């Protein structure tokens, strides 16, 4: 017997739940492509993305997924043969580096753990050895969605500065922008990128890049530039050039509604909501782990992402849990990828999520653990409720 009917709930780390308000904003006719409505919409979004990235830098919107955003970021600042240092902490920075290698960069991966954040000291040490400054860019993710690691962006910036190294600092914020503090300017990030379908609650299909003055200078010399992604071309005053062709209108209608929701709630409040809900998930997982079959992938609490939690499963196939929550409860969990394939499942808690959604997902997992007789500490959901009761009391 299934109790899955009712609203289906995605607890996957992208795409995430799209708010009804965003869906409704997309349900309208197309506009003439150079109409005032589309020109104004594009301008308002480019301006508000600066607020979301916390930057005065130039912003760009692409009809592309996150991989497109990666390519956009690389192609605008690199030349063939440029050396790039990738700081590994799971799957995603490595994937970005693979893309750079495909495009003709000379890519070095600084090995990292799937269970811990990038070590800023190791970054400083590696950059000090690059006395000729061959390394043109350092690539890192803020949150690695595969490992559930959150990296310390300002600490890595300080490490680059401590080494006196001029490389561009390029940060992937796909699973973190709109989920946790991200301060492009205050932290000295030169190129930041993100995508629509995670913390930003919009349909997949839009990527965002922000580039500061130093990145713009590198752009001037870059020989990997191609017209579709090109910043100079997109900074043209002609509205049509801002999208290098027809604007992805309906995605922009949706994004406008999503960013309105974020700014109405307040960006800091959005971060705080994510932190509280992540705390609830962590409280539940800590309880379940007492049964010895489940455990956190990231042992150090401060290095656990506030948007996604991979949970290691010992001695059984994690699909047993995910199949149950989907088929019996209507909750779709994230399966594990990369090194964790077959060894873990992921609970996403990013974007359009609130207490009942997260408690519902945790409840479905706890049901699965009971129904499938997976050894676990009892009371995970109760621990999550307690964490929220303590942290999320109404403010006067
Ligand atoms: C999802 C994700 C990507 C890739 O986004 P796609 O839209 O699937 O191409 C890149 N980086 C991170 C950190 C992600 O979580």
Coordinates of C-alpha atoms and ligand atoms in Angstrom, one line a residue:
X1 CA 0.0 0.0 0.0
X2 CA 1.3 3.4 -1.0
X3 CA 0.7 6.8 0.6
X4 CA 2.5 8.6 -2.2
X5 CA -0.5 10.5 -3.6
X6 CA -0.7 14.1 -2.8
X7 CA 2.0 16.7 -3.7
X8 CA 5.1 15.0 -5.0
X9 CA 8.2 16.3 -3.2
X10 CA 11.7 16.5 -4.7
X11 CA 14.5 16.2 -2.1
X12 CA 17.0 16.0 -4.9
X13 CA 19.9 18.5 -5.1
X14 CA 18.7 19.9 -8.4
X15 CA 16.4 20.4 -9.9
X16 CA 14.6 21.5 -6.7
X17 CA 11.0 22.3 -5.9
X18 CA 9.8 25.2 -8.1
X19 CA 7.4 27.5 -6.2
X20 CA 3.9 27.8 -7.5
X21 CA 4.5 31.6 -7.9
X22 CA 7.4 30.9 -10.2
X23 CA 5.4 28.4 -12.2
X24 CA 2.5 30.8 -12.5
X25 CA 4.8 33.6 -13.7
X26 CA 5.9 31.4 -16.6
X27 CA 2.3 30.7 -17.7
X28 CA 1.9 33.6 -20.1
X29 CA 2.3 34.4 -23.7
X30 CA 5.7 35.3 -25.2
X31 CA 6.5 38.9 -25.9
X32 CA 8.1 40.6 -28.9
X33 CA 11.8 40.0 -28.4
X34 CA 12.8 43.6 -28.3
X35 CA 9.8 44.8 -26.4
X36 CA 10.1 47.1 -23.4
X37 CA 8.9 44.3 -21.2
X38 CA 11.8 42.0 -22.2
X39 CA 14.5 44.7 -22.2
X40 CA 13.3 45.9 -18.8
X41 CA 13.1 42.4 -17.4
X42 CA 16.6 41.6 -18.5
X43 CA 18.0 44.8 -17.0
X44 CA 16.2 44.2 -13.7
X45 CA 17.5 40.6 -13.5
X46 CA 21.1 41.6 -14.3
X47 CA 20.9 44.2 -11.5
X48 CA 19.3 42.0 -9.0
X49 CA 21.7 39.2 -9.6
X50 CA 24.4 41.6 -8.3
X51 CA 22.4 41.7 -5.1
X52 CA 22.2 37.9 -5.0
X53 CA 26.0 37.5 -5.7
X54 CA 26.7 40.5 -3.4
X55 CA 28.8 42.2 -6.0
X56 CA 29.2 45.4 -8.1
X57 CA 30.7 43.2 -10.8
X58 CA 29.3 42.7 -14.3
X59 CA 26.6 40.0 -14.4
X60 CA 25.5 37.8 -17.3
X61 CA 22.6 35.5 -17.9
X62 CA 22.9 32.5 -20.3
X63 CA 20.3 30.1 -21.7
X64 CA 22.3 27.1 -20.4
X65 CA 22.5 24.8 -17.4
X66 CA 25.3 24.9 -14.9
X67 CA 27.7 23.2 -17.3
X68 CA 27.0 26.0 -19.7
X69 CA 27.8 28.5 -16.9
X70 CA 31.1 26.7 -16.4
X71 CA 32.0 27.0 -20.0
X72 CA 30.9 30.7 -20.1
X73 CA 33.2 31.4 -17.1
X74 CA 36.2 29.6 -18.6
X75 CA 36.0 30.8 -22.2
X76 CA 35.9 34.4 -21.3
X77 CA 39.1 34.5 -19.3
X78 CA 41.4 31.8 -20.5
X79 CA 43.7 31.2 -23.5
X80 CA 44.7 27.8 -24.9
X81 CA 47.5 26.3 -22.9
X82 CA 46.9 28.4 -19.8
X83 CA 47.5 26.5 -16.6
X84 CA 44.5 26.1 -14.3
X85 CA 44.6 24.7 -10.7
X86 CA 41.5 22.8 -9.6
X87 CA 40.8 22.4 -5.9
X88 CA 39.1 19.0 -5.5
X89 CA 36.6 18.3 -2.7
X90 CA 34.3 15.9 -4.5
X91 CA 33.0 15.8 -8.0
X92 CA 32.1 19.2 -9.2
X93 CA 35.3 21.3 -9.3
X94 CA 36.9 18.3 -11.0
X95 CA 34.2 18.3 -13.6
X96 CA 34.7 22.0 -14.2
X97 CA 38.4 21.3 -14.7
X98 CA 37.6 18.5 -17.1
X99 CA 35.7 21.0 -19.1
X100 CA 38.7 23.4 -19.0
X101 CA 41.0 20.6 -20.3
X102 CA 38.6 19.9 -23.1
X103 CA 38.8 23.5 -24.1
X104 CA 42.6 23.5 -24.2
X105 CA 43.7 24.5 -20.7
X106 CA 46.6 22.7 -19.0
X107 CA 44.7 21.5 -15.9
X108 CA 46.2 20.4 -12.6
X109 CA 44.0 18.9 -10.0
X110 CA 45.1 19.5 -6.4
X111 CA 43.8 16.2 -4.9
X112 CA 41.3 16.5 -2.0
X113 CA 39.1 14.4 0.1
X114 CA 35.5 13.5 -0.7
X115 CA 34.9 14.0 3.0
X116 CA 36.6 17.2 3.9
X117 CA 36.9 20.8 2.7
X118 CA 39.8 22.1 0.6
X119 CA 42.8 22.9 2.9
X120 CA 43.7 26.6 2.4
X121 CA 47.2 25.9 3.7
X122 CA 47.8 23.4 0.9
X123 CA 46.6 25.9 -1.6
X124 CA 49.0 28.5 -0.4
X125 CA 51.8 26.0 -0.4
X126 CA 51.1 24.9 -4.0
X127 CA 50.8 28.5 -5.2
X128 CA 54.1 29.5 -3.5
X129 CA 55.8 26.8 -5.6
X130 CA 54.4 28.4 -8.8
X131 CA 57.0 31.2 -8.6
X132 CA 56.7 32.0 -12.3
X133 CA 52.9 32.5 -11.9
X134 CA 52.1 30.0 -14.7
X135 CA 48.8 29.3 -13.0
X136 CA 46.2 31.6 -14.4
X137 CA 43.1 30.5 -12.5
X138 CA 42.1 28.6 -9.4
X139 CA 38.8 26.8 -9.7
X140 CA 36.8 25.8 -6.6
X141 CA 33.2 25.0 -5.7
X142 CA 31.7 26.6 -2.6
X143 CA 29.5 23.5 -2.0
X144 CA 30.2 20.2 -3.7
X145 CA 26.8 18.7 -4.3
X146 CA 28.2 15.2 -4.6
X147 CA 30.2 15.0 -1.4
X148 CA 28.2 17.5 0.7
X149 CA 31.3 19.4 1.6
X150 CA 31.3 23.2 2.0
X151 CA 34.5 25.0 1.3
X152 CA 35.7 28.1 3.1
X153 CA 35.8 30.6 0.2
X154 CA 37.3 33.6 2.1
X155 CA 40.0 31.3 3.7
X156 CA 41.1 30.1 0.2
X157 CA 41.2 33.8 -1.0
X158 CA 43.5 34.6 2.0
X159 CA 45.6 31.6 1.0
X160 CA 46.0 32.9 -2.6
X161 CA 46.9 36.3 -1.2
X162 CA 49.3 34.9 1.3
X163 CA 51.1 33.2 -1.5
X164 CA 51.2 36.6 -3.3
X165 CA 49.7 34.8 -6.4
X166 CA 47.9 36.8 -9.1
X167 CA 45.7 33.8 -10.4
X168 CA 42.0 34.5 -10.9
X169 CA 39.9 33.0 -8.2
X170 CA 36.8 31.3 -9.8
X171 CA 34.1 29.9 -7.7
X172 CA 31.1 27.7 -8.5
X173 CA 28.1 28.7 -6.4
X174 CA 25.5 26.5 -8.1
X175 CA 24.6 24.6 -4.9
X176 CA 25.3 27.5 -2.5
X177 CA 24.2 30.9 -4.0
X178 CA 20.7 31.5 -2.4
X179 CA 21.4 28.8 0.2
X180 CA 24.2 30.3 2.3
X181 CA 26.4 33.4 2.6
X182 CA 28.2 34.2 -0.6
X183 CA 30.0 37.5 -0.7
X184 CA 31.6 37.9 -4.1
X185 CA 33.2 41.3 -3.5
X186 CA 34.0 41.1 0.2
X187 CA 35.6 37.7 -0.3
X188 CA 37.6 38.7 -3.4
X189 CA 36.1 36.2 -5.8
X190 CA 37.0 37.2 -9.4
X191 CA 34.6 35.1 -11.3
X192 CA 31.5 33.5 -9.8
X193 CA 28.9 31.3 -11.5
X194 CA 25.6 29.7 -10.6
X195 CA 22.5 28.2 -12.2
X196 CA 18.8 28.6 -11.8
X197 CA 17.5 25.2 -10.6
X198 CA 19.0 24.8 -7.1
X199 CA 18.9 27.5 -4.5
X200 CA 17.4 29.9 -7.0
X201 CA 14.2 27.8 -7.3
X202 CA 13.7 28.3 -11.1
X203 CA 13.3 25.8 -13.9
X204 CA 16.7 24.4 -15.2
X205 CA 18.0 26.3 -18.2
X206 CA 19.6 29.5 -16.9
X207 CA 23.2 30.0 -15.9
X208 CA 24.7 33.1 -14.3
X209 CA 28.2 34.5 -14.3
X210 CA 29.6 37.5 -12.5
X211 CA 33.0 38.9 -13.4
X212 CA 34.9 41.6 -11.6
X213 CA 37.4 44.2 -13.0
X214 CA 40.3 41.8 -12.7
X215 CA 38.4 39.1 -14.6
X216 CA 37.5 41.7 -17.3
X217 CA 41.1 42.5 -17.7
X218 CA 41.9 38.8 -18.3
X219 CA 39.0 38.7 -20.7
X220 CA 40.8 41.3 -22.8
X221 CA 43.6 38.8 -23.5
X222 CA 41.6 35.5 -23.6
X223 CA 41.8 33.5 -26.8
X224 CA 39.2 30.9 -25.9
X225 CA 36.4 33.4 -26.4
X226 CA 33.5 32.4 -28.5
X227 CA 30.6 34.6 -29.5
X228 CA 27.7 33.0 -27.7
X229 CA 29.4 33.3 -24.3
X230 CA 31.3 36.5 -24.9
X231 CA 31.1 39.1 -22.2
X232 CA 32.1 42.0 -24.5
X233 CA 29.4 41.2 -26.9
X234 CA 26.8 40.8 -24.2
X235 CA 27.8 44.2 -22.7
X236 CA 26.6 45.8 -25.9
X237 CA 23.8 48.2 -25.4
X238 CA 21.5 46.4 -27.8
X239 CA 19.1 44.3 -25.8
X240 CA 19.2 41.5 -28.4
X241 CA 23.0 41.1 -27.8
X242 CA 22.5 40.6 -24.0
X243 CA 21.2 37.1 -24.8
X244 CA 23.2 36.7 -28.1
X245 CA 19.8 36.1 -29.7
X246 CA 16.3 35.7 -28.5
X247 CA 15.9 35.9 -24.7
X248 CA 14.8 32.7 -22.9
X249 CA 11.7 34.7 -22.0
X250 CA 9.7 32.2 -19.9
X251 CA 12.7 31.2 -17.8
X252 CA 13.3 34.9 -17.2
X253 CA 9.7 35.4 -16.1
X254 CA 10.2 32.5 -13.7
X255 CA 13.5 33.8 -12.4
X256 CA 12.0 37.3 -11.8
X257 CA 9.4 35.7 -9.5
X258 CA 12.0 33.6 -7.8
X259 CA 14.3 36.5 -7.1
X260 CA 11.4 38.6 -5.9
X261 CA 10.6 35.9 -3.4
X262 CA 14.2 35.8 -2.2
X263 CA 14.5 39.5 -1.9
X264 CA 11.1 39.8 -0.1
X265 CA 12.2 37.2 2.4
X266 CA 15.6 38.8 2.6
X267 CA 18.8 37.1 1.5
X268 CA 20.1 36.8 5.0
X269 CA 16.8 35.3 6.1
X270 CA 17.0 32.8 3.3
X271 CA 20.5 31.8 4.4
X272 CA 19.3 31.5 8.0
X273 CA 16.3 29.3 6.9
X274 CA 18.7 27.0 5.1
X275 CA 21.0 26.8 8.2
X276 CA 18.1 25.9 10.4
X277 CA 16.7 23.3 8.1
X278 CA 20.1 21.8 7.6
X279 CA 20.5 21.7 11.4
X280 CA 17.3 19.7 11.5
X281 CA 18.6 17.2 8.9
X282 CA 21.9 16.9 10.7
X283 CA 20.1 16.2 14.0
X284 CA 18.1 13.4 12.4
X285 CA 21.1 11.9 10.7
X286 CA 23.1 12.0 14.0
X287 CA 20.4 10.0 15.7
X288 CA 20.0 7.5 12.9
X289 CA 23.8 7.0 12.9
X290 CA 23.6 5.5 16.3
X291 CA 22.5 2.3 14.6
X292 CA 25.9 2.0 12.9
X293 CA 24.4 1.4 9.4
X294 CA 24.2 5.1 8.4
X295 CA 26.7 7.9 8.9
X296 CA 27.6 11.4 7.7
X297 CA 29.8 11.5 4.7
X298 CA 31.4 14.7 6.1
X299 CA 32.5 14.0 9.7
X300 CA 33.4 17.6 10.6
X301 CA 30.1 19.4 11.3
X302 CA 31.5 22.8 10.2
X303 CA 32.3 21.4 6.8
X304 CA 28.8 20.0 6.1
X305 CA 26.9 21.9 3.4
X306 CA 23.7 23.7 4.4
X307 CA 22.0 22.7 1.2
X308 CA 22.6 18.9 0.8
X309 CA 23.5 16.0 3.1
X310 CA 24.9 12.8 1.7
X311 CA 24.4 9.9 4.1
X312 CA 26.7 6.8 3.9
X313 CA 25.0 3.5 4.0
X314 CA 26.9 0.5 5.4
X315 CA 25.9 -3.0 4.5
X316 CA 22.9 -2.5 2.3
X317 CA 22.0 -1.0 -1.1
X318 CA 21.0 2.7 -0.6
X319 CA 18.4 2.2 -3.3
X320 CA 16.3 0.3 -0.8
X321 CA 15.8 3.5 1.1
X322 CA 15.2 5.8 -2.0
X323 CA 12.9 3.4 -3.7
X324 CA 10.8 3.2 -0.6
X325 CA 10.5 6.9 0.0
X326 CA 9.6 7.5 -3.6
X327 CA 7.2 4.7 -4.2
X328 CA 5.5 4.6 -0.8
X329 CA 5.8 8.2 0.3
X330 CA 6.1 10.4 -2.8
X331 CA 9.5 11.8 -1.7
X332 CA 12.3 11.6 -4.2
X333 CA 15.8 11.6 -2.6
X334 CA 19.0 12.2 -4.4
X335 CA 21.0 9.1 -5.3
X336 CA 24.8 9.3 -4.8
X337 CA 27.2 10.1 -7.6
X338 CA 30.9 9.7 -8.3
X339 CA 32.9 8.0 -5.6
X340 CA 29.8 7.6 -3.5
X341 CA 27.7 5.7 -6.1
X342 CA 26.0 2.8 -4.5
X343 CA 27.3 3.8 -1.1
X344 CA 25.1 6.7 -0.1
X345 CA 21.9 8.6 -0.6
X346 CA 21.5 12.4 -0.5
X347 CA 18.8 14.5 1.1
X348 CA 18.6 17.9 -0.5
X349 CA 17.4 20.9 1.6
X350 CA 17.9 23.8 -0.8
X351 CA 15.7 26.4 -2.4
X352 CA 12.0 26.3 -1.9
X353 CA 12.0 24.3 1.4
X354 CA 10.3 24.8 4.7
X355 CA 9.9 22.9 8.0
X356 CA 7.1 20.6 6.9
X357 CA 8.9 19.7 3.6
X358 CA 12.2 18.9 5.4
X359 CA 10.4 17.1 8.3
X360 CA 8.3 15.2 5.7
X361 CA 11.4 14.0 3.8
X362 CA 13.0 13.0 7.1
X363 CA 9.9 11.2 8.1
X364 CA 9.8 9.3 4.9
X365 CA 13.4 8.2 5.4
X366 CA 12.7 7.2 8.9
X367 CA 9.7 5.2 7.7
X368 CA 11.9 3.4 5.2
X369 CA 14.5 2.6 7.9
X370 CA 11.8 1.0 10.0
X371 CA 10.0 -0.8 7.2
X372 CA 13.2 -2.2 5.7
X373 CA 14.6 -3.0 9.2
X374 CA 17.7 -0.9 8.6
X375 CA 19.5 -0.6 11.9
X376 CA 19.2 3.0 13.1
X377 CA 19.0 5.1 16.2
X378 CA 15.3 5.8 16.9
X379 CA 14.0 9.4 17.1
X380 CA 15.7 11.1 14.2
X381 CA 12.6 13.0 13.3
X382 CA 12.0 13.9 16.9
X383 CA 15.6 15.3 17.1
X384 CA 14.9 17.3 13.9
X385 CA 11.7 18.7 15.4
X386 CA 13.6 19.6 18.6
X387 CA 16.4 21.3 16.6
X388 CA 13.8 23.4 14.8
X389 CA 11.8 24.1 17.9
X390 CA 14.9 25.6 19.5
X391 CA 16.3 27.4 16.5
X392 CA 13.2 28.6 14.7
X393 CA 11.1 30.3 17.4
X394 CA 9.0 33.2 16.1
X395 CA 10.6 36.6 16.4
X396 CA 8.7 39.4 18.1
Ligands
LIG1 C1 24.3 20.9 -10.2 C2 25.7 21.5 -10.2 C3 26.4 21.8 -11.3 C4 26.0 21.5 -12.7 O1 24.7 22.0 -13.1 P1 23.9 21.5 -14.3 O2 22.8 22.4 -14.5 O3 23.5 20.1 -14.0 O4 24.9 21.5 -15.5 C5 27.6 22.4 -11.2 N1 28.2 22.7 -10.0 C6 27.5 22.3 -8.9 C7 28.2 22.6 -7.5 C8 26.3 21.7 -8.9 O5 25.6 21.4 -7.8

